[in-house]
Short mmCIF file of C-alpha atoms in Angstrom, two decimals:
data_model
loop_
_atom_site.label_atom_id
_atom_site.label_comp_id
_atom_site.label_asym_id
_atom_site.label_seq_id
_atom_site.Cartn_x
_atom_site.Cartn_y
_atom_site.Cartn_z
CA MET A 944 92.56 75.38 73.18
CA GLN A 945 88.83 75.89 73.68
CA LYS A 946 87.86 76.26 77.32
CA ASN A 947 84.95 74.31 78.77
CA PRO A 948 81.94 76.55 79.43
CA VAL A 949 81.47 77.68 83.01
CA LEU A 950 78.14 76.43 84.27
CA PRO A 951 76.02 78.52 86.63
CA ALA A 952 76.45 77.65 90.31
CA HIS A 953 72.86 77.57 91.53
CA SER A 954 72.29 75.54 94.67
CA SER A 955 68.55 76.14 95.27
CA LEU A 956 65.30 76.95 93.48
CA VAL A 957 61.89 78.06 94.75
CA ALA A 958 58.98 78.17 92.30
CA ILE A 959 55.77 80.07 93.06
CA GLY A 960 52.56 80.63 91.13
CA ASP A 961 49.46 78.79 89.95
CA SER A 962 48.63 75.65 87.94
CA PHE A 963 51.22 76.48 85.27
CA THR A 964 54.02 76.15 87.83
CA GLU A 965 52.33 73.33 89.75
CA GLY A 966 52.71 71.31 86.55
CA MET A 967 49.23 70.65 85.22
CA SER A 968 48.71 68.69 82.88
CA ASP A 969 52.08 66.88 82.89
CA LEU A 970 50.65 63.79 84.57
CA LYS A 971 52.90 61.15 86.15
CA ALA A 972 52.04 57.48 86.58
CA ASP A 973 51.09 57.98 90.23
CA GLY A 974 48.50 60.63 89.34
CA SER A 975 50.55 63.61 90.48
CA TYR A 976 51.91 66.33 88.22
CA ARG A 977 55.51 66.92 87.22
CA GLY A 978 55.71 70.14 85.16
CA TRP A 979 58.45 72.42 83.94
CA ALA A 980 59.63 73.50 87.41
CA ASP A 981 60.26 69.90 88.48
CA VAL A 982 62.06 69.19 85.21
CA LEU A 983 64.19 72.30 85.65
CA ALA A 984 65.01 71.40 89.26
CA GLY A 985 66.11 67.94 88.19
CA ARG A 986 68.48 69.37 85.62
CA MET A 987 69.91 71.91 88.05
CA ALA A 988 70.35 69.23 90.72
CA ALA A 989 72.39 67.12 88.29
CA HIS A 990 74.94 69.97 88.13
CA SER A 991 74.91 70.93 91.82
CA PRO A 992 75.28 68.29 94.58
CA GLY A 993 72.97 68.99 97.50
CA PHE A 994 70.65 71.11 95.35
CA GLN A 995 67.47 72.17 97.16
CA TYR A 996 64.03 72.77 95.68
CA ALA A 997 60.60 73.97 96.82
CA ASN A 998 57.46 74.46 94.73
CA LEU A 999 54.78 76.53 96.47
CA ALA A 1000 52.49 76.82 93.43
CA VAL A 1001 48.82 75.88 93.72
CA ARG A 1002 46.35 75.64 90.85
CA GLY A 1003 43.74 78.37 90.46
CA LYS A 1004 45.56 81.00 92.50
CA LEU A 1005 45.10 84.67 91.62
CA ILE A 1006 47.96 87.14 91.99
CA GLY A 1007 46.53 88.42 95.29
CA GLN A 1008 46.57 84.91 96.73
CA ILE A 1009 50.08 84.29 95.46
CA VAL A 1010 51.26 87.48 97.18
CA GLU A 1011 49.45 86.64 100.40
CA GLU A 1012 50.27 82.93 100.62
CA GLN A 1013 53.52 82.33 98.76
CA VAL A 1014 55.70 85.42 98.35
CA ASP A 1015 56.83 85.90 101.95
CA VAL A 1016 57.38 82.16 102.36
CA ALA A 1017 59.59 82.06 99.28
CA ALA A 1018 61.50 85.20 100.28
CA ALA A 1019 62.23 83.75 103.72
CA MET A 1020 63.89 80.72 102.11
CA ARG A 1021 66.43 83.02 100.37
CA PRO A 1022 67.24 80.63 97.52
CA ASP A 1023 69.59 81.25 94.63
CA VAL A 1024 66.69 81.34 92.14
CA ILE A 1025 63.00 82.19 92.52
CA THR A 1026 60.55 81.83 89.64
CA LEU A 1027 57.31 83.82 89.78
CA VAL A 1028 54.51 83.29 87.26
CA GLY A 1029 51.20 84.85 88.24
CA GLY A 1030 48.46 87.18 87.14
CA LEU A 1031 47.27 85.25 84.10
CA ASN A 1032 44.35 83.72 86.00
CA ASP A 1033 43.26 87.27 86.83
CA THR A 1034 43.33 88.33 83.19
CA LEU A 1035 41.07 85.40 82.24
CA ARG A 1036 38.33 86.47 84.62
CA PRO A 1037 35.31 88.26 83.09
CA LYS A 1038 36.06 91.23 85.35
CA CYS A 1039 39.68 92.11 86.00
CA ASP A 1040 41.11 95.18 87.69
CA MET A 1041 44.42 95.47 85.84
CA ASP A 1042 45.59 98.34 88.05
CA ARG A 1043 45.26 96.05 91.07
CA VAL A 1044 47.02 93.20 89.24
CA ARG A 1045 49.94 95.51 88.40
CA ASP A 1046 50.14 96.78 91.99
CA LEU A 1047 50.18 93.27 93.43
CA LEU A 1048 52.75 92.04 90.93
CA THR A 1049 54.91 95.03 91.80
CA GLN A 1050 54.64 94.16 95.51
CA ALA A 1051 55.69 90.59 94.76
CA VAL A 1052 58.73 91.57 92.69
CA GLU A 1053 59.84 94.20 95.20
CA ARG A 1054 59.73 91.57 97.96
CA LEU A 1055 61.32 88.73 96.02
CA ALA A 1056 64.11 90.40 94.03
CA PRO A 1057 66.27 91.28 97.07
CA ALA A 1058 65.65 87.84 98.63
CA CYS A 1059 67.32 85.71 95.95
CA GLY A 1060 70.27 85.64 93.63
CA GLN A 1061 68.11 85.66 90.50
CA LEU A 1062 64.40 86.34 90.13
CA VAL A 1063 62.83 84.80 87.03
CA LEU A 1064 59.60 86.18 85.53
CA MET A 1065 57.79 84.96 82.44
CA ARG A 1066 55.65 86.11 79.58
CA SER A 1067 53.26 83.16 79.72
CA PRO A 1068 52.48 81.10 76.60
CA GLY A 1069 49.11 81.19 74.89
CA ARG A 1070 47.30 78.59 72.81
CA GLN A 1071 46.07 79.69 69.40
CA GLY A 1072 42.32 80.18 69.39
CA PRO A 1073 39.45 82.48 70.36
CA VAL A 1074 40.30 82.49 74.09
CA LEU A 1075 43.76 83.94 73.44
CA ASP A 1076 42.35 86.44 70.95
CA ARG A 1077 39.72 87.63 73.43
CA PHE A 1078 42.09 88.15 76.34
CA ARG A 1079 45.23 89.13 74.39
CA PRO A 1080 45.04 92.87 75.29
CA ARG A 1081 44.99 92.11 79.02
CA MET A 1082 47.78 89.56 78.67
CA GLU A 1083 49.97 91.99 76.79
CA GLU A 1084 49.27 94.66 79.39
CA LEU A 1085 50.39 92.18 82.04
CA PHE A 1086 53.53 91.36 80.06
CA ALA A 1087 54.41 95.05 79.65
CA CYS A 1088 54.25 95.36 83.44
CA ILE A 1089 56.48 92.30 83.82
CA ASP A 1090 59.05 93.71 81.39
CA ALA A 1091 59.15 97.04 83.22
CA LEU A 1092 59.51 95.39 86.64
CA ALA A 1093 62.28 93.12 85.37
CA GLU A 1094 64.25 96.05 84.02
CA ARG A 1095 63.82 97.94 87.29
CA HIS A 1096 64.79 95.06 89.58
CA GLY A 1097 67.26 93.04 87.52
CA ALA A 1098 64.94 90.09 86.98
CA LEU A 1099 65.19 87.67 84.08
CA VAL A 1100 62.19 87.52 81.73
CA VAL A 1101 61.64 84.27 79.82
CA ASP A 1102 59.52 85.01 76.76
CA LEU A 1103 57.22 82.04 76.21
CA TYR A 1104 54.48 84.17 74.68
CA GLY A 1105 56.73 84.90 71.70
CA ALA A 1106 57.69 81.26 71.10
CA PRO A 1107 55.93 79.87 68.00
CA SER A 1108 56.16 76.29 69.28
CA LEU A 1109 54.03 77.02 72.35
CA THR A 1110 51.11 78.49 70.40
CA ASP A 1111 50.51 75.13 68.71
CA PRO A 1112 47.27 73.51 70.00
CA ARG A 1113 49.10 70.16 70.06
CA MET A 1114 51.24 71.51 72.93
CA TRP A 1115 48.11 71.93 75.05
CA ASP A 1116 46.05 69.41 76.98
CA VAL A 1117 42.39 68.67 76.24
CA ASP A 1118 41.36 71.36 78.77
CA ARG A 1119 43.02 73.94 76.45
CA LEU A 1120 44.45 75.74 79.50
CA HIS A 1121 47.48 73.64 80.46
CA LEU A 1122 50.52 72.42 78.58
CA THR A 1123 51.26 68.80 77.75
CA ALA A 1124 54.42 67.08 78.97
CA GLU A 1125 56.20 68.22 75.79
CA GLY A 1126 55.09 71.79 76.39
CA HIS A 1127 56.40 71.69 79.95
CA ARG A 1128 59.69 70.23 78.72
CA ARG A 1129 60.13 73.16 76.37
CA VAL A 1130 59.37 75.67 79.12
CA ALA A 1131 61.99 74.02 81.33
CA GLU A 1132 64.48 74.31 78.45
CA ALA A 1133 63.65 78.00 78.02
CA VAL A 1134 64.27 78.79 81.68
CA TRP A 1135 67.36 76.57 81.72
CA GLN A 1136 68.91 78.53 78.89
CA GLY A 1137 67.79 81.85 80.38
CA LEU A 1138 69.71 81.03 83.55
CA GLY A 1139 72.87 80.54 81.53
CA TYR A 1140 73.11 76.76 81.23
CA GLU A 1141 74.30 75.09 78.04
CA PRO A 1142 71.30 74.34 75.79
CA GLU A 1143 70.05 70.79 75.65
CA ASP A 1144 67.53 71.67 72.93
CA THR A 1145 68.41 74.62 70.73
CA GLU A 1146 65.15 74.18 68.81
CA TRP A 1147 62.65 74.50 71.67
CA ARG A 1148 61.06 77.52 69.96
CA THR A 1149 60.65 75.64 66.67
CA PRO A 1150 57.09 74.45 65.97
CA MET A 1151 56.32 70.76 65.69
CA PRO A 1152 56.19 69.32 62.15
CA LEU A 1153 52.91 69.89 60.38
CA THR A 1154 50.35 67.09 60.47
CA PRO A 1155 46.96 66.82 58.75
CA PRO A 1156 44.36 68.72 60.81
CA PRO A 1157 41.59 66.65 62.45
CA GLY A 1158 38.39 66.32 60.48
CA TRP A 1159 35.14 68.17 61.17
CA THR A 1160 33.63 65.32 63.19
CA ALA A 1161 36.73 64.89 65.35
CA ARG A 1162 36.81 68.62 66.07
CA ARG A 1163 33.15 68.68 67.09
CA VAL A 1164 33.60 65.67 69.39
CA ALA A 1165 36.60 67.38 70.98
CA ASP A 1166 34.60 70.61 71.41
CA VAL A 1167 31.74 68.78 73.15
CA ARG A 1168 34.12 66.92 75.46
CA PHE A 1169 35.97 70.13 76.29
CA THR A 1170 32.73 71.95 77.08
CA ARG A 1171 31.34 69.19 79.28
CA GLN A 1172 34.52 68.20 81.13
CA HIS A 1173 36.32 71.53 81.45
CA LEU A 1174 34.49 74.66 80.33
CA LEU A 1175 31.22 74.19 82.23
CA PRO A 1176 32.95 73.21 85.52
CA TRP A 1177 35.26 76.24 85.12
CA ILE A 1178 32.27 78.55 84.62
CA GLY A 1179 30.54 76.97 87.62
CA ARG A 1180 33.53 77.71 89.85
CA ARG A 1181 33.63 81.31 88.65
CA LEU A 1182 29.92 81.82 89.35
CA THR A 1183 30.16 80.37 92.86
CA GLY A 1184 33.48 81.96 93.82
CA ARG A 1185 35.26 78.63 94.12
CA SER A 1186 38.72 77.66 92.87
CA SER A 1187 40.25 74.35 91.83
CA GLY A 1188 42.98 75.03 94.38
CA ASP A 1189 40.74 75.58 97.41
CA GLY A 1190 42.12 73.62 100.36
CA ARG A 1191 45.06 72.28 98.37
CA ALA A 1192 48.56 72.39 99.85
CA PRO A 1193 51.68 73.25 97.80
CA LYS A 1194 53.34 70.26 96.16
CA ARG A 1195 56.78 70.90 97.77
CA PRO A 1196 56.25 73.35 100.64
CA GLU A 1197 59.75 73.10 102.14
CA LEU A 1198 63.16 73.87 100.66
CA LEU A 1199 64.72 70.41 100.80
CA PRO A 1200 67.27 68.41 98.80
CA TYR A 1201 65.86 67.57 95.40
CA GLU A 1202 64.39 64.12 94.89
CA ALA A 1203 62.79 63.08 91.61
#
């Protein structure tokens, strides 16, 4: 007789990081963001009565800010699972000290790994296009550091960078920096499976079916809209030292019973 699979017994989750973990651009009807971490928490809560969840992520945060503002808070909560995704914002800056990024990421992992049952790190996804091509060497240097830290500290690495489905531009919002709701769903599935739960979607890595590409005019209109609404404001914040997360509080700052 085939035995039923034994599901993981996780009773709490704390997610830390930047806009990727905050959930942009998975917009809900009330104007707030859901995102992969919320989707994952909902699934875990369905298997664990009394499940608790906190999400300390704030858009625009660099790895130094994540270490300073989120790491100790998350460690003090001592949850079963902590997810840490950070450093990518640093690699996208015109000037980036990768030695400092590696040092800060190491500090974070060394603090978090002993404070939870399972630390989850990620190789972040990247949208096909010139931005990814330009910054790919830094990203892969960051991912090599993540792999080494995971091996040293027993962390789980979820490889989103190597998933063909998440390179598809259709998985990305009009700002070309944040995943759509479908992209976030696939990330949640990847982490879900990485933690040992039974797959709900065995094909999350599989690319979407091919569709005719948009015409020249549609592409140019999209480029102009992207430049005006997203690229120029992003450049302006970089030049003035501002961040989209300045003054913004975490979406779920306390470890409390999960509520959708």
